[in-house]
């Protein structure tokens, strides 16, 4: 069927080509090259070289904007990980750029002028994480109300919840405390694993 | 008429201007009113958030010049439930019911993305039987979702009989879900490592076959009612056009992209859950308007029916969940521990390419679950579709992108 190796091979080649070009043109920007657990290549970039790399990737065929999101690594390291996912229509391939932003003063350059579709995504990340995108035309809250205080998806923003009442009986534990967060009882695996990259 | 195209060069220029227009300036309230120089008068209209044609709670702030839409600003967030935050406080298995509740019209496609992402982190692959069952459920879910789209988009143009027929058919798909999982709308049927339980021994396969037979006949009926209907064509042909390049710039995928002539489908491009074992086509159209999207979705339902039939023919015997007892039956007070890492998986949901990003820190709860929803990208691109069109066509445009607001706001 159409999962032919030719197509997948072409996709891998396209990704490799872009990564080679970025490494040649902007060797300082690339900090690390990893593979996500799902198999996509991810380049860990420095915030300064981010725009140049994205522009180059766009010129080299990754011209469809796909996703922009963030994750808060509080308690592990004082950084947000911001992910940019670009898509190449021909051959179909995905490329992930990953940037680490300090939690104290999170600022990134905006890419709205390169990809107009990034507009809402940057606003969403600003809304939920408080990461400011410099050069964004209208960096306001998108999903939360305008007067909202705080950025809800940060790990230090508490989850508001109330016990689930069942037939008049109110349990002592909150829903998220019924099974508390815990690490696997193997000491080597629990705390020292490779947290930044994928499995590889 | 704004719908006519003068020259190709002119069109290209206009297109570039429009991309820039919607990305650089937001709707300026100061601009609304009488323009002293040109004498043009515009007014502001709030459509929604409780407008029946917005498929939920979408609010459109529309600037109107007569009946022509000058600019439009979608306002979202009315259905924000904080699912992404909630997921970080639940164990990996407890997240699945939450996933169901964002795109409530095609829950099984959503579950597929999440469980695949977690399985990639664990480095496991479910047994073949489970994969085939998942494919069948996802395709039935796609049919159900497209039937809701067809019914509501027809209802918006006052074709209420099609609405009734479609919901009748959809109800039968929900009955099938009830047979396999016990729940109609939110089946929470997929588990990490497989599915919750096996298909019912008696009556299920026959029910699916009967349903598919009736669906095929009914699709012919819908084609007969709508496809060549002059009113339907008048309201849909040439309305809400979008080009492939605009789709790329705004991350628009799924039937909207395929209606512009791009044969991109995640099931073919990055096959997951054994989709490569089945034969199906990617229906495409080239016009890029609402009518093309209608034809694409109608053809997709037929292809989905084809896939389901192939699954029923080839369904292998065997286990339905992985052997590993830690994954199959996680500890009731501890849950499942997932090795640290990041995983990003995309699946083809009825609305477009749905992405799931799951980050783990090695504990029993995910560090981050991100749902990249196609509806979010499509609602963002909505101004491209309806600016410089008539207000009445706005309803058609919203129906043709088929947004689910639970998916947009999450």
Coordinates of C-alpha atoms in Angstrom, one line a residue:
Chain A
X1 CA 0.0 0.0 0.0
X2 CA 1.0 3.6 0.1
X3 CA 3.2 3.2 3.2
X4 CA 5.9 2.5 0.7
X5 CA 9.4 2.9 1.8
X6 CA 10.0 5.4 -1.0
X7 CA 7.7 7.9 0.5
X8 CA 9.0 7.6 4.0
X9 CA 12.6 7.6 2.7
X10 CA 11.9 10.8 0.9
X11 CA 10.5 12.3 4.1
X12 CA 13.6 11.3 6.1
X13 CA 15.8 12.7 3.3
X14 CA 14.0 16.1 3.4
X15 CA 14.3 16.4 7.1
X16 CA 18.0 15.4 6.9
X17 CA 18.6 18.0 4.2
X18 CA 17.1 20.8 6.3
X19 CA 19.0 19.8 9.4
X20 CA 22.3 19.7 7.4
X21 CA 21.6 23.1 5.9
X22 CA 20.8 24.6 9.3
X23 CA 23.9 23.1 10.8
X24 CA 26.0 24.6 8.0
X25 CA 24.4 28.0 8.0
X26 CA 23.8 28.5 11.7
X27 CA 26.2 26.3 13.6
X28 CA 25.8 28.3 16.7
X29 CA 22.1 28.1 16.9
X30 CA 21.9 24.3 17.1
X31 CA 22.5 23.1 20.6
X32 CA 21.4 19.5 20.2
X33 CA 19.8 17.0 17.9
X34 CA 17.3 14.5 19.4
X35 CA 14.6 12.2 18.3
X36 CA 11.2 12.3 19.9
X37 CA 9.8 9.0 21.1
X38 CA 7.4 9.1 18.2
X39 CA 10.2 9.1 15.7
X40 CA 10.4 12.7 14.5
X41 CA 13.7 14.6 14.5
X42 CA 13.9 17.5 16.9
X43 CA 16.5 20.2 16.9
X44 CA 17.1 22.0 20.1
X45 CA 17.9 25.6 19.2
X46 CA 19.0 28.7 21.1
X47 CA 16.4 31.4 21.2
X48 CA 18.6 33.8 19.3
X49 CA 18.9 31.6 16.2
X50 CA 15.3 30.4 16.3
X51 CA 13.9 32.8 13.7
X52 CA 16.8 32.3 11.2
X53 CA 16.4 28.5 11.4
X54 CA 12.7 28.6 11.0
X55 CA 13.0 31.0 8.0
X56 CA 15.6 28.7 6.4
X57 CA 13.4 25.6 7.0
X58 CA 10.5 27.5 5.4
X59 CA 12.6 28.2 2.3
X60 CA 13.7 24.6 2.1
X61 CA 10.1 23.2 1.8
X62 CA 8.8 23.2 5.4
X63 CA 6.4 25.9 4.4
X64 CA 3.3 24.7 6.4
X65 CA 2.9 25.8 10.0
X66 CA 1.6 23.1 12.1
X67 CA 2.0 23.6 15.8
X68 CA 3.5 25.7 18.6
X69 CA 3.2 24.7 22.2
X70 CA 5.1 24.7 25.4
X71 CA 5.7 22.5 28.5
X72 CA 6.7 23.7 32.0
X73 CA 9.6 21.8 33.5
X74 CA 9.3 23.4 36.9
X75 CA 11.0 21.4 39.7
X76 CA 13.2 19.7 37.1
X77 CA 14.9 22.7 35.6
X78 CA 13.9 26.4 35.6
X79 CA 12.9 26.4 31.9
X80 CA 9.9 26.2 29.6
X81 CA 10.3 23.9 26.6
X82 CA 8.7 25.5 23.6
X83 CA 8.0 23.3 20.6
X84 CA 7.6 24.5 17.0
X85 CA 6.3 21.9 14.6
X86 CA 6.6 22.6 10.9
X87 CA 5.2 20.5 8.1
X88 CA 6.5 19.9 4.6
X89 CA 3.7 19.2 2.1
X90 CA 5.9 17.5 -0.5
X91 CA 7.1 15.0 0.6
X92 CA 5.0 14.9 3.7
X93 CA 7.4 15.3 6.7
X94 CA 7.4 17.0 10.0
X95 CA 10.3 18.8 11.8
X96 CA 10.3 19.9 15.4
X97 CA 12.3 22.8 16.8
X98 CA 12.6 23.0 20.5
X99 CA 13.7 26.0 22.5
X100 CA 14.3 26.4 26.2
X101 CA 13.2 29.6 27.7
X102 CA 14.1 30.6 31.3
X103 CA 11.0 30.7 33.6
X104 CA 12.1 34.0 35.2
X105 CA 11.9 36.2 32.1
X106 CA 10.4 34.2 29.2
X107 CA 10.8 36.1 26.0
X108 CA 10.9 34.7 22.5
X109 CA 10.9 36.2 19.0
X110 CA 7.6 36.1 17.2
X111 CA 7.3 34.2 13.9
X112 CA 3.9 35.7 12.9
X113 CA 5.5 37.5 10.0
X114 CA 6.8 34.2 8.7
X115 CA 3.7 32.1 9.4
X116 CA 0.5 34.1 9.9
X117 CA -1.0 31.0 11.4
X118 CA 1.3 31.2 14.4
X119 CA -0.7 34.3 15.6
X120 CA -3.2 32.4 17.7
X121 CA -0.7 29.8 18.8
X122 CA 1.6 32.4 20.2
X123 CA -1.3 34.1 22.0
X124 CA -2.4 30.8 23.4
X125 CA 1.1 30.1 24.8
X126 CA 1.3 33.6 26.2
X127 CA -2.1 33.1 27.8
X128 CA -1.2 29.8 29.4
X129 CA 2.5 30.2 30.2
X130 CA 3.2 33.9 30.1
X131 CA 5.9 33.6 27.5
X132 CA 6.1 36.9 25.6
X133 CA 6.6 36.9 21.9
X134 CA 8.4 40.0 20.8
X135 CA 7.1 41.4 17.5
X136 CA 3.7 39.9 17.9
X137 CA 1.0 42.3 16.5
X138 CA -1.5 41.7 19.2
X139 CA -0.2 39.7 22.2
X140 CA -3.3 39.5 24.3
X141 CA -5.1 36.6 26.1
X142 CA -6.9 34.3 23.7
X143 CA -8.8 31.7 25.7
X144 CA -8.8 32.9 29.2
X145 CA -10.8 36.1 30.0
X146 CA -8.8 39.4 29.5
X147 CA -8.9 40.3 33.2
X148 CA -7.6 36.9 34.3
X149 CA -4.6 36.9 36.6
X150 CA -1.8 34.4 36.3
X151 CA -1.0 31.8 33.6
X152 CA -2.9 28.6 34.3
X153 CA -0.7 26.0 32.7
X154 CA 2.4 26.9 34.7
X155 CA 3.1 24.2 37.2
X156 CA 3.1 26.7 40.1
X157 CA -0.4 27.7 39.3
X158 CA -2.6 25.5 41.5
X159 CA -5.4 23.4 40.1
X160 CA -8.7 24.5 41.6
X161 CA -10.8 21.5 42.5
X162 CA -13.4 20.4 44.9
X163 CA -14.1 16.9 46.3
X164 CA -16.6 14.9 44.3
X165 CA -19.8 14.4 46.3
X166 CA -21.3 11.0 46.0
X167 CA -24.7 10.4 47.6
X168 CA -24.2 13.0 50.2
X169 CA -20.8 11.6 51.2
X170 CA -17.9 14.1 50.8
X171 CA -14.6 12.3 50.6
X172 CA -11.6 13.8 52.4
X173 CA -9.3 13.7 49.4
X174 CA -9.5 15.9 46.3
X175 CA -9.8 14.1 43.0
X176 CA -6.1 14.7 42.1
X177 CA -5.0 13.4 45.5
X178 CA -6.7 10.0 45.3
X179 CA -3.7 8.7 43.4
X180 CA -0.9 11.1 44.3
X181 CA 1.9 11.9 41.9
X182 CA 4.8 9.5 42.5
X183 CA 7.9 8.2 40.7
X184 CA 8.7 4.7 40.0
X185 CA 10.5 3.1 42.9
X186 CA 13.6 2.3 40.9
X187 CA 16.1 5.0 42.0
X188 CA 18.2 5.0 38.8
X189 CA 15.2 5.7 36.6
X190 CA 13.1 7.9 38.8
X191 CA 15.1 11.1 38.9
X192 CA 18.1 11.0 36.6
X193 CA 16.6 10.0 33.3
X194 CA 17.1 11.9 30.1
X195 CA 14.4 14.6 30.6
X196 CA 15.3 17.0 27.8
X197 CA 15.2 14.7 24.8
X198 CA 13.4 11.7 23.7
X199 CA 14.2 8.1 24.4
X200 CA 17.3 8.0 22.4
Chain B
X1 CA -19.2 40.8 -7.6
X2 CA -16.3 40.0 -5.3
X3 CA -16.5 36.3 -6.1
X4 CA -15.4 36.8 -9.7
X5 CA -11.7 36.6 -10.4
X6 CA -10.2 39.1 -12.8
X7 CA -6.8 37.8 -13.6
X8 CA -4.5 35.3 -12.0
X9 CA -1.8 37.9 -11.2
X10 CA -4.4 40.1 -9.6
X11 CA -5.7 37.2 -7.6
X12 CA -2.3 36.4 -6.4
X13 CA -1.7 40.0 -5.3
X14 CA -5.0 40.1 -3.5
X15 CA -4.3 36.9 -1.8
X16 CA -1.0 38.1 -0.4
X17 CA -2.7 41.3 0.8
X18 CA -5.3 39.2 2.5
X19 CA -2.8 37.0 4.3
X20 CA -1.1 40.1 5.5
X21 CA -4.3 41.8 6.4
X22 CA -5.6 39.1 8.8
X23 CA -2.2 38.5 10.3
X24 CA -1.1 42.1 11.0
X25 CA -4.2 44.0 12.1
X26 CA -6.9 43.0 14.4
X27 CA -10.4 44.5 14.0
X28 CA -10.1 48.2 14.8
X29 CA -13.2 49.5 16.6
X30 CA -12.2 53.1 15.8
X31 CA -12.5 52.3 12.1
X32 CA -16.2 51.3 12.4
X33 CA -18.6 54.0 11.5
X34 CA -18.8 56.6 8.7
X35 CA -15.6 57.1 6.7
X36 CA -15.6 60.9 6.0
X37 CA -13.6 60.6 2.8
X38 CA -15.3 57.8 1.0
X39 CA -18.6 58.2 2.6
X40 CA -18.7 54.5 3.3
X41 CA -20.6 53.5 6.4
X42 CA -19.9 50.3 8.3
X43 CA -21.5 48.7 11.3
X44 CA -20.5 46.1 13.9
X45 CA -22.4 42.9 14.4
X46 CA -21.9 40.3 17.1
X47 CA -22.7 36.9 15.8
X48 CA -22.9 34.5 18.7
X49 CA -21.7 33.2 21.1
X50 CA -25.2 31.7 21.3
X51 CA -26.0 31.8 17.6
X52 CA -27.5 28.5 16.6
X53 CA -25.3 28.3 13.4
X54 CA -22.0 28.6 15.2
X55 CA -21.9 24.9 16.3
X56 CA -21.4 25.7 19.9
X57 CA -20.2 28.9 21.4
X58 CA -18.2 30.7 18.8
X59 CA -18.5 34.5 18.7
X60 CA -17.8 36.4 15.5
X61 CA -17.3 40.2 15.7
X62 CA -18.2 41.2 12.1
X63 CA -17.8 44.6 10.5
X64 CA -20.5 45.0 7.9
X65 CA -20.8 47.3 4.9
X66 CA -24.4 46.8 4.0
X67 CA -24.5 43.0 3.7
X68 CA -20.9 42.6 2.8
X69 CA -18.4 41.5 5.5
X70 CA -15.5 43.9 5.7
X71 CA -13.6 42.2 8.5
X72 CA -14.2 39.5 11.0
X73 CA -12.7 38.6 14.3
X74 CA -13.5 35.2 15.8
X75 CA -13.6 35.3 19.6
X76 CA -13.1 31.9 21.3
X77 CA -12.7 30.7 24.9
X78 CA -16.4 30.3 25.9
X79 CA -16.1 26.6 26.2
X80 CA -12.7 26.4 27.9
X81 CA -12.7 23.6 30.4
X82 CA -9.1 23.4 31.3
X83 CA -8.7 19.8 30.1
X84 CA -5.0 20.2 29.5
X85 CA -4.4 21.4 33.0
X86 CA -6.6 18.6 34.4
X87 CA -4.7 16.0 32.4
X88 CA -1.5 16.9 34.3
X89 CA -3.2 15.8 37.6
X90 CA -4.5 12.5 36.4
X91 CA -2.7 9.2 35.9
X92 CA -2.2 8.1 32.3
X93 CA -5.2 5.8 32.3
X94 CA -7.4 8.5 33.9
X95 CA -6.7 10.9 31.1
X96 CA -8.6 8.9 28.5
X97 CA -12.1 9.9 29.6
X98 CA -11.0 13.6 29.6
X99 CA -9.8 13.2 26.0
X100 CA -13.2 12.1 25.0
X101 CA -14.8 15.3 26.1
X102 CA -12.9 17.8 23.9
X103 CA -14.0 16.7 20.4
X104 CA -17.3 15.2 21.5
X105 CA -18.4 14.3 18.0
X106 CA -15.5 11.9 17.3
X107 CA -14.2 10.7 20.6
X108 CA -12.6 7.5 19.4
X109 CA -10.3 9.3 16.9
X110 CA -9.2 11.5 19.8
X111 CA -8.5 8.5 22.1
X112 CA -6.5 7.0 19.3
X113 CA -4.1 9.9 19.2
X114 CA -3.6 9.9 23.0
X115 CA -3.1 6.2 23.5
X116 CA -0.7 6.1 20.5
X117 CA 1.4 8.9 22.0
X118 CA 1.7 7.2 25.3
X119 CA 2.4 3.8 23.7
X120 CA 5.3 5.5 21.8
X121 CA 6.7 6.7 25.1
X122 CA 6.4 3.2 26.6
X123 CA 7.9 1.7 23.4
X124 CA 5.1 -0.9 23.0
X125 CA 2.8 -1.8 20.1
X126 CA -0.7 -3.2 20.7
X127 CA -1.6 -6.6 19.3
X128 CA -2.9 -6.8 15.7
X129 CA -6.5 -7.5 16.7
X130 CA -6.5 -4.4 18.9
X131 CA -5.1 -2.3 16.1
X132 CA -7.8 -3.5 13.7
X133 CA -10.6 -2.9 16.2
X134 CA -9.3 0.6 16.8
X135 CA -9.3 1.3 13.0
X136 CA -12.9 0.1 12.8
X137 CA -14.0 2.2 15.7
X138 CA -12.2 5.3 14.5
X139 CA -13.8 5.0 11.0
X140 CA -17.2 4.5 12.5
X141 CA -16.6 7.5 14.6
X142 CA -15.6 9.4 11.5
X143 CA -18.8 8.4 9.8
X144 CA -20.8 9.6 12.8
X145 CA -19.0 12.9 12.9
X146 CA -19.5 13.5 9.2
X147 CA -23.2 12.7 9.5
X148 CA -23.6 15.3 12.2
X149 CA -21.7 17.8 9.9
X150 CA -23.9 16.9 7.0
X151 CA -27.1 17.2 9.0
X152 CA -26.3 20.5 10.7
X153 CA -24.9 22.1 7.5
X154 CA -28.0 21.1 5.7
X155 CA -30.2 22.4 8.6
X156 CA -28.5 25.7 8.3
X157 CA -29.7 26.1 4.8
X158 CA -33.1 25.0 6.0
X159 CA -33.0 21.4 4.6
X160 CA -34.4 20.0 7.8
X161 CA -35.3 16.6 6.4
X162 CA -31.6 15.7 5.8
X163 CA -30.9 16.7 9.4
X164 CA -33.4 14.1 10.6
X165 CA -32.1 11.4 8.3
X166 CA -28.5 12.0 9.3
X167 CA -29.2 11.9 13.0
X168 CA -31.1 8.7 12.5
X169 CA -28.1 7.1 10.9
X170 CA -25.7 8.6 13.5
X171 CA -27.8 7.1 16.3
X172 CA -27.1 3.7 14.8
X173 CA -23.4 4.3 15.0
X174 CA -23.8 5.4 18.6
X175 CA -25.7 2.1 19.3
X176 CA -22.7 0.2 17.9
X177 CA -20.5 2.1 20.3
X178 CA -22.8 1.2 23.1
X179 CA -22.5 -2.4 22.1
X180 CA -18.7 -2.4 22.3
X181 CA -18.1 -0.1 25.2
X182 CA -21.4 0.5 27.1
X183 CA -21.5 4.2 26.4
X184 CA -22.8 6.1 23.4
X185 CA -21.1 9.4 23.3
X186 CA -18.0 9.0 25.4
X187 CA -17.0 5.4 25.0
X188 CA -13.5 5.6 26.6
X189 CA -12.9 2.4 24.8
X190 CA -9.2 2.6 23.9
X191 CA -6.7 1.7 26.6
X192 CA -3.0 2.2 26.7
X193 CA -1.8 -1.1 25.1
X194 CA -5.0 -2.1 23.4
X195 CA -8.7 -1.8 23.9
X196 CA -10.9 -2.1 26.9
X197 CA -12.6 -5.4 26.0
X198 CA -13.3 -7.6 23.0
X199 CA -16.1 -7.1 20.6
X200 CA -19.4 -8.6 21.6
X201 CA -19.6 -12.2 20.5
X202 CA -23.1 -12.1 19.3
X203 CA -24.7 -9.7 16.9
X204 CA -22.1 -7.0 16.6
X205 CA -20.6 -7.9 13.2
X206 CA -24.0 -8.4 11.7
X207 CA -25.2 -5.1 13.1
X208 CA -22.1 -3.3 11.5
X209 CA -22.7 -5.0 8.2
X210 CA -26.4 -4.1 8.2
X211 CA -25.5 -0.5 9.1
X212 CA -23.0 -0.2 6.3
X213 CA -25.5 -1.5 3.8
X214 CA -28.1 1.0 4.9
X215 CA -25.5 3.8 5.1
X216 CA -24.5 3.2 1.4
X217 CA -28.2 3.3 0.4
X218 CA -28.8 6.4 2.5
X219 CA -25.7 8.2 1.1
X220 CA -27.2 7.8 -2.3
X221 CA -30.4 9.3 -0.9
X222 CA -28.4 12.3 0.4
X223 CA -26.7 12.7 -2.9
X224 CA -30.1 12.7 -4.6
X225 CA -31.4 15.3 -2.2
X226 CA -28.4 17.7 -2.2
X227 CA -25.7 17.1 -4.8
X228 CA -27.5 18.4 -7.8
X229 CA -30.1 20.4 -6.0
X230 CA -30.0 23.9 -7.6
X231 CA -30.6 25.7 -4.2
X232 CA -27.8 23.7 -2.5
X233 CA -25.4 24.4 -5.4
X234 CA -26.3 28.1 -5.4
X235 CA -25.5 28.4 -1.7
X236 CA -22.4 26.3 -1.8
X237 CA -20.6 26.6 -5.1
X238 CA -17.9 29.3 -5.1
X239 CA -18.5 30.2 -1.4
X240 CA -15.8 30.4 1.2
X241 CA -12.9 29.7 -1.0
X242 CA -9.4 29.0 0.2
X243 CA -6.2 28.0 -1.6
X244 CA -3.7 25.4 -0.7
X245 CA -1.0 28.0 0.1
X246 CA -3.4 29.7 2.5
X247 CA -4.1 26.4 4.1
X248 CA -0.3 25.8 4.7
X249 CA 0.2 29.3 6.1
X250 CA -2.6 28.8 8.6
X251 CA -2.1 25.1 9.4
X252 CA -5.4 24.1 7.9
X253 CA -5.6 20.4 7.2
X254 CA -8.2 17.7 6.7
X255 CA -11.1 17.9 4.3
X256 CA -10.5 21.6 3.7
X257 CA -7.0 21.0 2.5
X258 CA -8.1 18.0 0.4
X259 CA -10.8 20.2 -1.2
X260 CA -8.1 22.4 -2.6
X261 CA -6.5 19.5 -4.5
X262 CA -3.9 18.3 -2.0
X263 CA -4.0 14.6 -1.4
X264 CA -2.6 14.7 2.1
X265 CA -4.1 12.3 4.6
X266 CA -2.2 11.3 7.8
X267 CA -3.5 7.7 7.4
X268 CA -1.5 7.5 4.2
X269 CA 1.4 9.8 4.8
X270 CA 2.3 8.6 8.3
X271 CA 0.3 5.3 8.8
X272 CA -0.6 4.5 12.3
X273 CA -2.5 1.6 13.9
X274 CA -2.1 -0.7 10.8
X275 CA -3.8 1.7 8.4
X276 CA -1.3 0.5 5.7
X277 CA -3.1 -2.9 5.7
X278 CA -6.3 -1.4 4.2
X279 CA -7.1 -0.2 0.8
X280 CA -8.8 3.2 0.5
X281 CA -8.5 6.3 -1.5
X282 CA -8.0 9.9 -0.5
X283 CA -10.9 11.8 -2.1
X284 CA -9.9 15.3 -3.4
X285 CA -11.5 18.2 -5.1
X286 CA -9.8 21.2 -6.7
X287 CA -12.3 24.1 -6.3
X288 CA -11.5 24.8 -2.6
X289 CA -15.0 26.1 -1.9
X290 CA -17.8 24.9 0.4
X291 CA -19.2 22.6 -2.3
X292 CA -15.9 20.9 -2.8
X293 CA -15.6 20.3 0.9
X294 CA -19.1 18.8 0.8
X295 CA -18.1 16.4 -2.0
X296 CA -14.9 15.4 -0.2
X297 CA -16.6 14.6 3.1
X298 CA -19.4 12.6 1.3
X299 CA -16.7 10.6 -0.5
X300 CA -14.8 10.1 2.8
X301 CA -17.8 8.5 4.4
X302 CA -17.8 5.9 1.6
X303 CA -14.1 5.3 2.0
X304 CA -14.6 4.8 5.8
X305 CA -17.3 2.3 5.1
X306 CA -14.9 0.5 2.8
X307 CA -12.3 0.4 5.5
X308 CA -14.7 -0.9 8.1
X309 CA -15.8 -3.7 5.7
X310 CA -12.1 -4.7 5.2
X311 CA -11.6 -4.8 9.0
X312 CA -14.6 -7.1 9.4
X313 CA -13.2 -9.4 6.7
X314 CA -9.7 -9.6 8.0
X315 CA -10.1 -9.2 11.8
X316 CA -7.5 -11.6 13.3
X317 CA -7.9 -13.6 16.4
X318 CA -5.7 -13.1 19.4
X319 CA -5.3 -10.9 22.5
X320 CA -6.7 -7.4 22.6
X321 CA -4.3 -5.8 24.9
X322 CA -0.5 -6.2 25.5
X323 CA 0.8 -9.0 27.7
X324 CA 2.7 -6.8 30.2
X325 CA 0.6 -6.9 33.4
X326 CA 1.9 -3.5 34.5
X327 CA 0.3 -1.8 31.4
X328 CA -2.7 -4.1 31.1
X329 CA -3.7 -3.8 34.7
X330 CA -2.0 -0.9 36.4
X331 CA -1.7 -0.7 40.1
X332 CA -4.9 0.8 41.5
X333 CA -3.1 3.2 43.9
X334 CA -0.1 4.0 41.8
X335 CA -1.1 3.9 38.1
X336 CA 1.3 3.4 35.2
X337 CA 4.8 4.7 35.2
X338 CA 6.0 6.0 31.9
X339 CA 9.6 6.5 31.1
X340 CA 10.7 10.2 30.7
X341 CA 10.6 11.7 27.2
X342 CA 8.5 13.5 24.7
X343 CA 6.2 12.1 22.1
X344 CA 4.3 13.8 19.4
X345 CA 1.7 11.8 17.4
X346 CA -0.7 13.0 14.8
X347 CA -3.8 11.2 13.6
X348 CA -6.4 12.0 11.0
X349 CA -9.5 13.2 12.9
X350 CA -12.7 13.9 10.9
X351 CA -11.9 17.6 11.1
X352 CA -8.2 17.4 10.1
X353 CA -4.9 16.5 11.5
X354 CA -5.0 16.1 15.2
X355 CA -1.7 16.2 17.1
X356 CA -1.1 14.8 20.6
X357 CA 2.0 15.9 22.5
X358 CA 2.7 14.0 25.6
X359 CA 5.7 14.8 27.8
X360 CA 6.6 12.5 30.7
X361 CA 8.9 13.0 33.6
X362 CA 9.0 9.4 34.7
X363 CA 6.1 9.6 37.1
X364 CA 2.6 8.2 37.0
X365 CA 1.1 11.4 35.7
X366 CA 1.9 13.2 32.5
X367 CA 4.0 16.3 32.7
X368 CA 2.1 17.8 29.7
X369 CA -0.7 16.7 27.4
X370 CA -1.2 19.0 24.5
X371 CA -3.9 18.6 22.0
X372 CA -3.2 20.3 18.7
X373 CA -6.8 20.7 17.4
X374 CA -7.6 21.1 13.8
X375 CA -10.7 23.2 14.7
X376 CA -8.5 25.8 16.4
X377 CA -6.5 26.4 13.2
X378 CA -9.6 26.4 11.1
X379 CA -11.4 28.9 13.2
X380 CA -8.3 31.1 13.0
X381 CA -8.5 31.0 9.2
X382 CA -12.2 31.7 9.2
X383 CA -11.8 35.4 8.4
X384 CA -10.0 34.4 5.1
X385 CA -13.1 32.5 4.1
X386 CA -15.7 35.1 4.8
X387 CA -14.2 38.5 4.4
X388 CA -15.6 40.3 1.3
X389 CA -18.5 37.8 1.2
X390 CA -22.1 38.3 2.1
X391 CA -23.3 37.8 5.6
X392 CA -25.6 35.0 4.6
X393 CA -22.6 33.1 3.3
X394 CA -21.0 33.3 6.7
X395 CA -23.3 30.6 8.0
X396 CA -22.3 28.3 5.1
X397 CA -18.6 29.0 5.7
X398 CA -18.8 28.0 9.4
X399 CA -20.7 24.9 8.5
X400 CA -18.3 23.9 5.8
X401 CA -15.2 24.1 8.1
X402 CA -17.2 22.0 10.7
X403 CA -15.6 23.3 13.9
X404 CA -16.2 21.7 17.3
X405 CA -15.8 24.3 19.9
X406 CA -15.0 21.9 22.6
X407 CA -12.0 21.1 20.5
X408 CA -11.1 24.7 19.9
X409 CA -11.2 25.8 23.5
X410 CA -10.3 22.6 25.3

